[in-house]
């Protein structure tokens, strides 16, 4: 018995990789919609404010805590999270096919906004049971690695959604990226059945009772002191660097890069840099500890933004701009891996879907609002003023992290 227990941690890689793949195929369409398509919109004459307004189609992601509630309240059979993921992923694929049939040039903006919002809703909702399942089946010792793999999946999704799909759109037209992304979800639905046994072992709490998720459980999350401080960091740690990434492709387009150069250079190469950074960050975090990594990565974000601001305002050329953009990708990948891992540690096991949903809602809310504010700043002050504003925001984040990090880790999550 003890021999089996000692050997068991070595068997978590298959589950880690499968959950990573599921995150990749669910995330790629959303990245294409909200990070890749701004480049196409800019080519069609959309202003920075217009692009920022379309980002509001991602608002359903801010309600993950509401979407998560039915998962913990109404169980779909013994393998609850798995079954929810299958249903939601299938409907998600259907919405992507509807987007394929309505192109940017001929579709009224309200219709395009509604379809984008529907895709955001389904992609957001399907993400909840997949990651709640990961929280349930993975031991605490695997969660930083899971966060790194989650960030790796997001980076690979950025390569697909922010790079390869843009190349596909350039060469074959509007519909094909959505068709390919919808088709990629189907194998995921089949693979989800492989996690059936794991899900069923973790449905109930140790007492044998699963709490009914509701308003009381939402409020209860914030009664824990570490969760309140962690909430503050979730709101402010990432949105500045995330917003910079949204406007990076339009920035490069306006500085003389072609759409395909941007797709390969930032969408593909930048995604690879972020992916490698995510995995290396996992090793760094395990070596120095998350308490040290939080301010360390916040400083890395700030330095990358300073470099980008200097390159743009000084007009240092395409080569320097590409290098600064890749440095931003490196910082973004490291920070995302850290945050995803800590989100798992700040979830209550009996309410994994609800707690993951609440944390994701906070994380995405700030990331959704930030591009709109940054778009207004771009139209008002240009790229130089936008980047200087983001540098100031990241300096404030560094101060916030330095004075709050000990309270995040005051007690075991």
Tab-separated table of C-alpha atoms in Angstrom:
chain	number	residue	atom	x	y	z
A	1	UNK	CA	0.000	0.000	0.000
A	2	UNK	CA	2.770	2.412	0.948
A	3	UNK	CA	4.714	1.499	-2.192
A	4	UNK	CA	1.689	2.424	-4.331
A	5	UNK	CA	1.277	5.701	-2.476
A	6	UNK	CA	4.924	6.590	-3.045
A	7	UNK	CA	4.764	5.731	-6.763
A	8	UNK	CA	1.478	7.507	-7.409
A	9	UNK	CA	2.824	11.091	-7.790
A	10	UNK	CA	4.789	9.925	-10.849
A	11	UNK	CA	1.494	9.100	-12.592
A	12	UNK	CA	0.126	12.677	-12.658
A	13	UNK	CA	1.742	13.674	-15.965
A	14	UNK	CA	-0.987	12.098	-18.156
A	15	UNK	CA	-3.687	14.036	-16.282
A	16	UNK	CA	-1.602	17.228	-16.341
A	17	UNK	CA	-1.070	17.006	-20.104
A	18	UNK	CA	-4.692	16.181	-20.850
A	19	UNK	CA	-5.966	19.109	-18.797
A	20	UNK	CA	-3.379	21.281	-20.555
A	21	UNK	CA	-4.656	20.163	-23.973
A	22	UNK	CA	-8.242	20.909	-22.956
A	23	UNK	CA	-7.234	24.395	-21.837
A	24	UNK	CA	-5.457	24.935	-25.155
A	25	UNK	CA	-8.401	24.111	-27.421
A	26	UNK	CA	-10.889	26.027	-25.263
A	27	UNK	CA	-8.664	29.121	-25.036
A	28	UNK	CA	-7.423	29.416	-28.643
A	29	UNK	CA	-10.748	30.670	-30.098
A	30	UNK	CA	-11.088	33.345	-27.411
A	31	UNK	CA	-7.513	34.514	-28.010
A	32	UNK	CA	-8.213	34.676	-31.737
A	33	UNK	CA	-11.333	36.767	-31.121
A	34	UNK	CA	-9.887	39.217	-28.620
A	35	UNK	CA	-6.135	39.265	-29.378
A	36	UNK	CA	-5.778	38.111	-33.000
A	37	UNK	CA	-8.751	39.865	-34.593
A	38	UNK	CA	-7.782	43.397	-33.436
A	39	UNK	CA	-5.106	43.248	-36.143
A	40	UNK	CA	-7.737	42.436	-38.802
A	41	UNK	CA	-10.046	45.124	-37.383
A	42	UNK	CA	-7.283	47.700	-37.609
A	43	UNK	CA	-6.825	46.807	-41.280
A	44	UNK	CA	-10.558	47.430	-41.775
A	45	UNK	CA	-10.256	50.908	-40.232
A	46	UNK	CA	-11.424	50.240	-36.678
A	47	UNK	CA	-10.145	52.805	-34.129
A	48	UNK	CA	-8.485	51.962	-30.813
A	49	UNK	CA	-11.758	52.748	-29.035
A	50	UNK	CA	-13.714	50.469	-31.417
A	51	UNK	CA	-11.305	47.616	-30.742
A	52	UNK	CA	-11.563	48.262	-27.012
A	53	UNK	CA	-15.363	48.208	-27.179
A	54	UNK	CA	-15.360	44.803	-28.898
A	55	UNK	CA	-13.246	43.559	-26.004
A	56	UNK	CA	-16.385	44.069	-23.903
A	57	UNK	CA	-17.832	41.022	-25.671
A	58	UNK	CA	-15.589	39.175	-23.216
A	59	UNK	CA	-17.739	40.384	-20.297
A	60	UNK	CA	-19.313	36.924	-19.679
A	61	UNK	CA	-15.891	35.785	-18.525
A	62	UNK	CA	-16.266	38.233	-15.640
A	63	UNK	CA	-19.248	36.190	-14.422
A	64	UNK	CA	-17.423	32.885	-14.049
A	65	UNK	CA	-18.439	32.716	-10.400
A	66	UNK	CA	-22.107	32.811	-11.498
A	67	UNK	CA	-21.533	30.290	-14.285
A	68	UNK	CA	-19.666	28.036	-11.853
A	69	UNK	CA	-22.526	27.894	-9.354
A	70	UNK	CA	-24.704	25.392	-11.281
A	71	UNK	CA	-21.747	23.006	-11.534
A	72	UNK	CA	-21.480	22.679	-7.761
A	73	UNK	CA	-25.230	22.988	-7.183
A	74	UNK	CA	-26.709	20.610	-9.796
A	75	UNK	CA	-24.684	17.500	-10.555
A	76	UNK	CA	-24.887	15.880	-13.992
A	77	UNK	CA	-24.349	12.315	-12.872
A	78	UNK	CA	-21.469	10.831	-10.933
A	79	UNK	CA	-18.771	12.387	-13.156
A	80	UNK	CA	-20.237	15.852	-12.694
A	81	UNK	CA	-17.460	18.145	-13.913
A	82	UNK	CA	-16.641	15.871	-16.833
A	83	UNK	CA	-20.269	15.802	-18.030
A	84	UNK	CA	-20.650	19.571	-17.724
A	85	UNK	CA	-17.461	20.018	-19.765
A	86	UNK	CA	-18.722	17.713	-22.535
A	87	UNK	CA	-22.053	19.550	-22.895
A	88	UNK	CA	-20.582	23.047	-22.795
A	89	UNK	CA	-17.682	22.251	-25.142
A	90	UNK	CA	-20.048	20.858	-27.760
A	91	UNK	CA	-22.258	23.975	-27.745
A	92	UNK	CA	-19.118	26.120	-27.855
A	93	UNK	CA	-18.046	24.418	-31.087
A	94	UNK	CA	-21.473	25.136	-32.620
A	95	UNK	CA	-21.166	28.870	-31.846
A	96	UNK	CA	-17.736	28.955	-33.487
A	97	UNK	CA	-19.268	27.483	-36.632
A	98	UNK	CA	-21.873	30.268	-36.573
A	99	UNK	CA	-19.039	32.804	-36.424
A	100	UNK	CA	-17.485	31.115	-39.446
A	101	UNK	CA	-20.666	31.854	-41.404
A	102	UNK	CA	-20.663	35.606	-40.546
A	103	UNK	CA	-17.594	37.487	-41.773
A	104	UNK	CA	-16.237	40.812	-40.546
A	105	UNK	CA	-16.912	42.769	-43.735
A	106	UNK	CA	-20.597	41.898	-44.230
A	107	UNK	CA	-21.894	41.231	-40.719
A	108	UNK	CA	-23.499	44.138	-38.808
A	109	UNK	CA	-21.462	45.095	-35.773
A	110	UNK	CA	-24.237	44.221	-33.267
A	111	UNK	CA	-24.508	40.697	-34.723
A	112	UNK	CA	-20.741	40.233	-34.641
A	113	UNK	CA	-20.682	41.477	-31.055
A	114	UNK	CA	-23.464	39.041	-30.071
A	115	UNK	CA	-21.696	36.070	-31.654
A	116	UNK	CA	-18.374	37.023	-30.065
A	117	UNK	CA	-20.086	37.371	-26.691
A	118	UNK	CA	-21.760	33.965	-27.113
A	119	UNK	CA	-18.393	32.373	-27.906
A	120	UNK	CA	-16.877	34.090	-24.880
A	121	UNK	CA	-19.740	32.832	-22.707
A	122	UNK	CA	-19.434	29.205	-23.803
A	123	UNK	CA	-15.629	29.167	-23.806
A	124	UNK	CA	-15.610	30.714	-20.350
A	125	UNK	CA	-18.220	28.311	-19.018
A	126	UNK	CA	-16.532	25.205	-20.432
A	127	UNK	CA	-13.242	26.284	-18.871
A	128	UNK	CA	-14.736	26.092	-15.354
A	129	UNK	CA	-15.450	22.326	-15.103
A	130	UNK	CA	-12.140	21.465	-16.790
A	131	UNK	CA	-10.058	23.410	-14.280
A	132	UNK	CA	-12.273	22.512	-11.326
A	133	UNK	CA	-11.609	18.900	-12.279
A	134	UNK	CA	-7.866	19.624	-12.233
A	135	UNK	CA	-8.159	21.117	-8.736
A	136	UNK	CA	-10.040	18.015	-7.572
A	137	UNK	CA	-7.725	15.369	-9.005
A	138	UNK	CA	-4.295	16.984	-8.536
A	139	UNK	CA	-2.548	16.966	-5.133
A	140	UNK	CA	-1.242	20.249	-3.733
A	141	UNK	CA	2.330	19.335	-4.659
A	142	UNK	CA	1.321	19.285	-8.351
A	143	UNK	CA	-0.460	22.650	-8.472
A	144	UNK	CA	2.470	24.940	-9.298
A	145	UNK	CA	3.333	22.532	-12.122
A	146	UNK	CA	-0.345	22.581	-13.143
A	147	UNK	CA	-0.232	26.387	-13.189
A	148	UNK	CA	2.864	26.294	-15.390
A	149	UNK	CA	1.186	23.821	-17.773
A	150	UNK	CA	-1.982	25.939	-17.752
A	151	UNK	CA	0.126	28.962	-18.734
A	152	UNK	CA	1.973	26.845	-21.313
A	153	UNK	CA	-1.394	25.855	-22.791
A	154	UNK	CA	-2.423	29.518	-22.887
A	155	UNK	CA	0.827	30.379	-24.693
A	156	UNK	CA	0.336	27.596	-27.218
A	157	UNK	CA	-3.258	28.799	-27.616
A	158	UNK	CA	-1.804	32.238	-28.309
A	159	UNK	CA	0.379	30.706	-31.012
A	160	UNK	CA	-2.697	29.092	-32.546
A	161	UNK	CA	-5.226	31.869	-31.926
A	162	UNK	CA	-2.915	34.862	-32.216
A	163	UNK	CA	-0.573	33.515	-34.900
A	164	UNK	CA	-1.463	30.456	-36.960
A	165	UNK	CA	-5.147	31.357	-37.213
A	166	UNK	CA	-4.203	34.833	-38.455
A	167	UNK	CA	-2.029	33.247	-41.150
A	168	UNK	CA	-4.932	30.945	-42.043
A	169	UNK	CA	-7.321	33.901	-42.182
A	170	UNK	CA	-4.908	35.833	-44.426
A	171	UNK	CA	-4.522	32.971	-46.891
A	172	UNK	CA	-7.910	31.209	-46.849
A	173	UNK	CA	-10.387	33.775	-45.562
A	174	UNK	CA	-12.564	34.529	-42.550
A	175	UNK	CA	-14.324	31.184	-42.062
A	176	UNK	CA	-11.433	28.729	-41.884
A	177	UNK	CA	-9.935	29.678	-38.504
A	178	UNK	CA	-13.320	29.176	-36.837
A	179	UNK	CA	-13.902	25.871	-38.639
A	180	UNK	CA	-10.485	24.543	-37.578
A	181	UNK	CA	-10.935	25.660	-33.978
A	182	UNK	CA	-14.423	24.171	-33.741
A	183	UNK	CA	-13.157	20.877	-35.153
A	184	UNK	CA	-10.293	20.783	-32.633
A	185	UNK	CA	-12.760	20.760	-29.742
A	186	UNK	CA	-14.344	17.444	-30.784
A	187	UNK	CA	-11.358	15.214	-29.849
A	188	UNK	CA	-11.334	17.006	-26.514
A	189	UNK	CA	-14.900	15.924	-25.830
A	190	UNK	CA	-13.889	12.320	-26.503
A	191	UNK	CA	-10.755	12.566	-24.345
A	192	UNK	CA	-12.749	13.966	-21.428
A	193	UNK	CA	-14.194	10.499	-20.838
A	194	UNK	CA	-10.713	9.380	-19.811
A	195	UNK	CA	-11.019	11.520	-16.653
A	196	UNK	CA	-14.333	9.927	-15.624
A	197	UNK	CA	-12.941	7.739	-12.838
A	198	UNK	CA	-10.806	10.524	-11.408
A	199	UNK	CA	-13.745	12.915	-11.219
A	200	UNK	CA	-16.007	10.422	-9.468
A	201	UNK	CA	-13.466	9.809	-6.696
A	202	UNK	CA	-13.482	13.454	-5.667
A	203	UNK	CA	-17.134	14.490	-5.838
A	204	UNK	CA	-17.752	14.714	-2.108
A	205	UNK	CA	-15.849	16.382	0.688
A	206	UNK	CA	-14.066	14.222	3.278
A	207	UNK	CA	-17.211	14.217	5.433
A	208	UNK	CA	-19.173	12.782	2.527
A	209	UNK	CA	-21.213	15.961	2.069
A	210	UNK	CA	-20.897	18.343	-0.880
A	211	UNK	CA	-21.975	21.940	-0.033
A	212	UNK	CA	-24.662	23.511	-2.188
A	213	UNK	CA	-23.041	26.449	-3.939
A	214	UNK	CA	-24.826	29.763	-3.491
A	215	UNK	CA	-24.584	33.319	-2.194
A	216	UNK	CA	-23.442	32.217	1.272
A	217	UNK	CA	-20.524	30.282	-0.239
A	218	UNK	CA	-19.575	33.265	-2.462
A	219	UNK	CA	-19.334	35.539	0.589
A	220	UNK	CA	-17.620	32.841	2.627
A	221	UNK	CA	-14.655	32.853	0.274
A	222	UNK	CA	-13.794	36.440	1.235
A	223	UNK	CA	-14.034	35.789	4.966
A	224	UNK	CA	-10.604	34.172	4.729
A	225	UNK	CA	-7.956	36.905	5.195
A	226	UNK	CA	-5.503	35.413	2.678
A	227	UNK	CA	-8.252	35.286	0.046
A	228	UNK	CA	-9.006	38.991	0.473
A	229	UNK	CA	-5.385	39.989	-0.115
A	230	UNK	CA	-5.078	37.479	-2.943
A	231	UNK	CA	-8.169	39.027	-4.552
A	232	UNK	CA	-6.463	42.418	-4.603
A	233	UNK	CA	-3.434	40.942	-6.383
A	234	UNK	CA	-5.627	39.114	-8.908
A	235	UNK	CA	-7.275	42.407	-9.835
A	236	UNK	CA	-4.082	44.402	-10.390
A	237	UNK	CA	-1.125	42.077	-11.030
A	238	UNK	CA	-1.714	41.172	-14.683
A	239	UNK	CA	-4.050	43.581	-16.557
A	240	UNK	CA	-1.410	46.151	-17.577
A	241	UNK	CA	0.831	43.605	-19.278
A	242	UNK	CA	-2.233	41.822	-20.707
A	243	UNK	CA	-3.562	45.070	-22.203
A	244	UNK	CA	-0.148	45.811	-23.725
A	245	UNK	CA	-0.276	42.420	-25.455
A	246	UNK	CA	-3.734	43.210	-26.902
A	247	UNK	CA	-2.454	46.415	-28.542
A	248	UNK	CA	0.971	45.083	-29.496
A	249	UNK	CA	-0.155	43.745	-32.885
A	250	UNK	CA	-1.881	47.006	-33.939
A	251	UNK	CA	1.212	48.877	-32.698
A	252	UNK	CA	3.491	46.781	-34.890
A	253	UNK	CA	1.139	47.106	-37.851
A	254	UNK	CA	1.281	50.894	-37.483
A	255	UNK	CA	5.098	50.703	-37.294
A	256	UNK	CA	5.512	49.021	-40.673
A	257	UNK	CA	5.187	45.283	-40.017
A	258	UNK	CA	2.968	43.260	-42.347
A	259	UNK	CA	0.118	41.118	-41.018
A	260	UNK	CA	1.992	37.884	-41.753
A	261	UNK	CA	5.210	39.163	-40.150
A	262	UNK	CA	3.242	39.960	-37.015
A	263	UNK	CA	1.456	36.614	-37.062
A	264	UNK	CA	4.708	34.641	-37.242
A	265	UNK	CA	6.866	36.976	-35.152
A	266	UNK	CA	4.465	37.737	-32.296
A	267	UNK	CA	1.678	35.180	-32.664
A	268	UNK	CA	3.982	32.171	-33.145
A	269	UNK	CA	7.462	33.119	-31.902
A	270	UNK	CA	6.052	35.255	-29.089
A	271	UNK	CA	3.771	32.406	-28.052
A	272	UNK	CA	6.721	30.003	-27.999
A	273	UNK	CA	8.723	32.402	-25.828
A	274	UNK	CA	5.799	32.704	-23.406
A	275	UNK	CA	5.366	28.916	-23.375
A	276	UNK	CA	9.033	28.261	-22.561
A	277	UNK	CA	8.926	31.044	-19.977
A	278	UNK	CA	5.904	29.415	-18.295
A	279	UNK	CA	7.689	26.100	-17.866
A	280	UNK	CA	10.952	27.693	-16.699
A	281	UNK	CA	8.962	29.868	-14.293
A	282	UNK	CA	7.552	26.721	-12.695
A	283	UNK	CA	11.095	25.587	-11.880
A	284	UNK	CA	12.027	29.034	-10.571
A	285	UNK	CA	8.936	29.159	-8.355
A	286	UNK	CA	9.640	25.733	-6.872
A	287	UNK	CA	13.241	26.822	-6.210
A	288	UNK	CA	12.732	30.305	-4.689
A	289	UNK	CA	9.129	29.934	-3.486
A	290	UNK	CA	5.990	31.781	-4.557
A	291	UNK	CA	6.496	34.476	-1.878
A	292	UNK	CA	9.727	35.549	-3.589
A	293	UNK	CA	8.464	34.934	-7.137
A	294	UNK	CA	5.529	37.362	-6.809
A	295	UNK	CA	7.634	40.564	-6.508
A	296	UNK	CA	10.371	39.128	-8.748
A	297	UNK	CA	7.978	38.560	-11.655
A	298	UNK	CA	6.249	41.914	-11.040
A	299	UNK	CA	9.617	43.612	-11.502
A	300	UNK	CA	10.245	41.565	-14.651
A	301	UNK	CA	6.905	42.798	-16.050
A	302	UNK	CA	7.874	46.396	-15.336
A	303	UNK	CA	11.316	46.114	-16.925
A	304	UNK	CA	9.832	44.537	-20.078
A	305	UNK	CA	7.300	47.382	-20.354
A	306	UNK	CA	10.011	50.000	-19.830
A	307	UNK	CA	12.034	48.419	-22.638
A	308	UNK	CA	9.047	48.487	-24.993
A	309	UNK	CA	8.259	52.116	-24.091
A	310	UNK	CA	11.866	53.193	-24.735
A	311	UNK	CA	12.024	51.386	-28.079
A	312	UNK	CA	8.747	52.921	-29.317
A	313	UNK	CA	9.285	56.481	-28.079
A	314	UNK	CA	12.911	56.559	-29.321
A	315	UNK	CA	11.994	55.043	-32.713
A	316	UNK	CA	14.733	52.434	-32.480
A	317	UNK	CA	13.505	50.380	-35.451
A	318	UNK	CA	11.846	47.088	-36.249
A	319	UNK	CA	14.538	44.810	-34.846
A	320	UNK	CA	14.510	46.504	-31.439
A	321	UNK	CA	10.698	46.545	-31.431
A	322	UNK	CA	10.541	42.804	-32.093
A	323	UNK	CA	13.080	42.113	-29.330
A	324	UNK	CA	11.114	44.234	-26.841
A	325	UNK	CA	7.892	42.477	-27.829
A	326	UNK	CA	9.491	39.069	-27.175
A	327	UNK	CA	10.737	40.303	-23.787
A	328	UNK	CA	7.133	41.244	-22.984
A	329	UNK	CA	6.058	37.716	-23.973
A	330	UNK	CA	8.685	36.237	-21.650
A	331	UNK	CA	7.466	38.305	-18.690
A	332	UNK	CA	3.821	37.568	-19.462
A	333	UNK	CA	4.350	33.789	-19.612
A	334	UNK	CA	6.183	33.713	-16.274
A	335	UNK	CA	3.547	35.806	-14.497
A	336	UNK	CA	0.638	33.812	-15.897
A	337	UNK	CA	2.149	30.506	-14.730
A	338	UNK	CA	2.579	31.892	-11.216
A	339	UNK	CA	-0.963	33.249	-10.983
A	340	UNK	CA	-2.631	30.100	-12.357
A	341	UNK	CA	-0.766	27.940	-9.847
A	342	UNK	CA	-1.693	30.164	-6.913
A	343	UNK	CA	-5.337	30.218	-8.009
A	344	UNK	CA	-5.455	26.460	-7.433
A	345	UNK	CA	-3.976	26.891	-3.951
A	346	UNK	CA	-6.629	29.471	-3.059
A	347	UNK	CA	-9.596	27.206	-3.848
A	348	UNK	CA	-11.634	25.223	-1.313
A	349	UNK	CA	-11.715	21.568	-2.361
A	350	UNK	CA	-15.472	20.950	-1.811
A	351	UNK	CA	-16.267	24.045	-3.938
A	352	UNK	CA	-13.527	23.791	-6.548
A	353	UNK	CA	-15.670	25.045	-9.451
A	354	UNK	CA	-17.122	27.963	-7.492
A	355	UNK	CA	-13.766	29.155	-6.119
A	356	UNK	CA	-11.987	28.746	-9.442
A	357	UNK	CA	-14.859	30.611	-11.091
A	358	UNK	CA	-14.705	33.499	-8.616
A	359	UNK	CA	-10.956	33.906	-8.984
A	360	UNK	CA	-11.147	33.696	-12.769
A	361	UNK	CA	-13.944	36.280	-12.776
A	362	UNK	CA	-11.774	38.744	-10.892
A	363	UNK	CA	-8.758	38.015	-13.083
A	364	UNK	CA	-10.722	38.376	-16.318
A	365	UNK	CA	-12.722	41.410	-15.166
A	366	UNK	CA	-9.585	43.479	-14.803
A	367	UNK	CA	-8.162	42.112	-18.069
A	368	UNK	CA	-11.394	42.983	-19.910
A	369	UNK	CA	-11.726	46.525	-18.580
A	370	UNK	CA	-8.033	47.394	-18.947
A	371	UNK	CA	-7.906	47.212	-22.803
A	372	UNK	CA	-10.844	49.632	-23.058
A	373	UNK	CA	-9.091	52.158	-20.799
A	374	UNK	CA	-5.800	51.623	-22.604
A	375	UNK	CA	-7.564	52.066	-25.981
A	376	UNK	CA	-8.870	55.444	-24.821
A	377	UNK	CA	-5.358	56.362	-23.692
A	378	UNK	CA	-3.988	55.264	-27.084
A	379	UNK	CA	-6.426	57.479	-28.997
A	380	UNK	CA	-5.659	60.396	-26.647
A	381	UNK	CA	-1.867	60.210	-26.241
A	382	UNK	CA	-0.654	57.794	-28.926
A	383	UNK	CA	1.487	54.711	-28.424
A	384	UNK	CA	4.172	56.523	-26.420
A	385	UNK	CA	1.676	57.896	-23.908
A	386	UNK	CA	-0.076	54.523	-23.696
A	387	UNK	CA	3.157	52.693	-22.853
A	388	UNK	CA	4.269	55.286	-20.302
A	389	UNK	CA	0.894	54.924	-18.590
A	390	UNK	CA	1.355	51.140	-18.465
A	391	UNK	CA	4.855	51.537	-16.970
A	392	UNK	CA	3.405	53.717	-14.193
A	393	UNK	CA	0.666	51.150	-13.546
A	394	UNK	CA	3.214	48.323	-13.252
A	395	UNK	CA	5.367	50.342	-10.839
A	396	UNK	CA	2.306	50.702	-8.607
A	397	UNK	CA	1.776	46.922	-8.842
A	398	UNK	CA	5.361	46.326	-7.662
A	399	UNK	CA	4.720	48.420	-4.555
A	400	UNK	CA	1.398	46.641	-3.909
A	401	UNK	CA	2.981	43.193	-4.209
A	402	UNK	CA	5.902	44.073	-1.962
A	403	UNK	CA	3.652	45.178	0.915
A	404	UNK	CA	1.002	42.450	0.558
A	405	UNK	CA	2.928	39.280	-0.325
A	406	UNK	CA	3.389	38.048	3.277
A	407	UNK	CA	-0.347	38.232	3.951
A	408	UNK	CA	-1.120	36.102	0.884
A	409	UNK	CA	0.932	33.272	2.374
A	410	UNK	CA	0.139	33.913	6.051
A	411	UNK	CA	-1.480	30.482	6.332
A	412	UNK	CA	-1.602	27.425	4.048
A	413	UNK	CA	-4.242	27.917	1.362
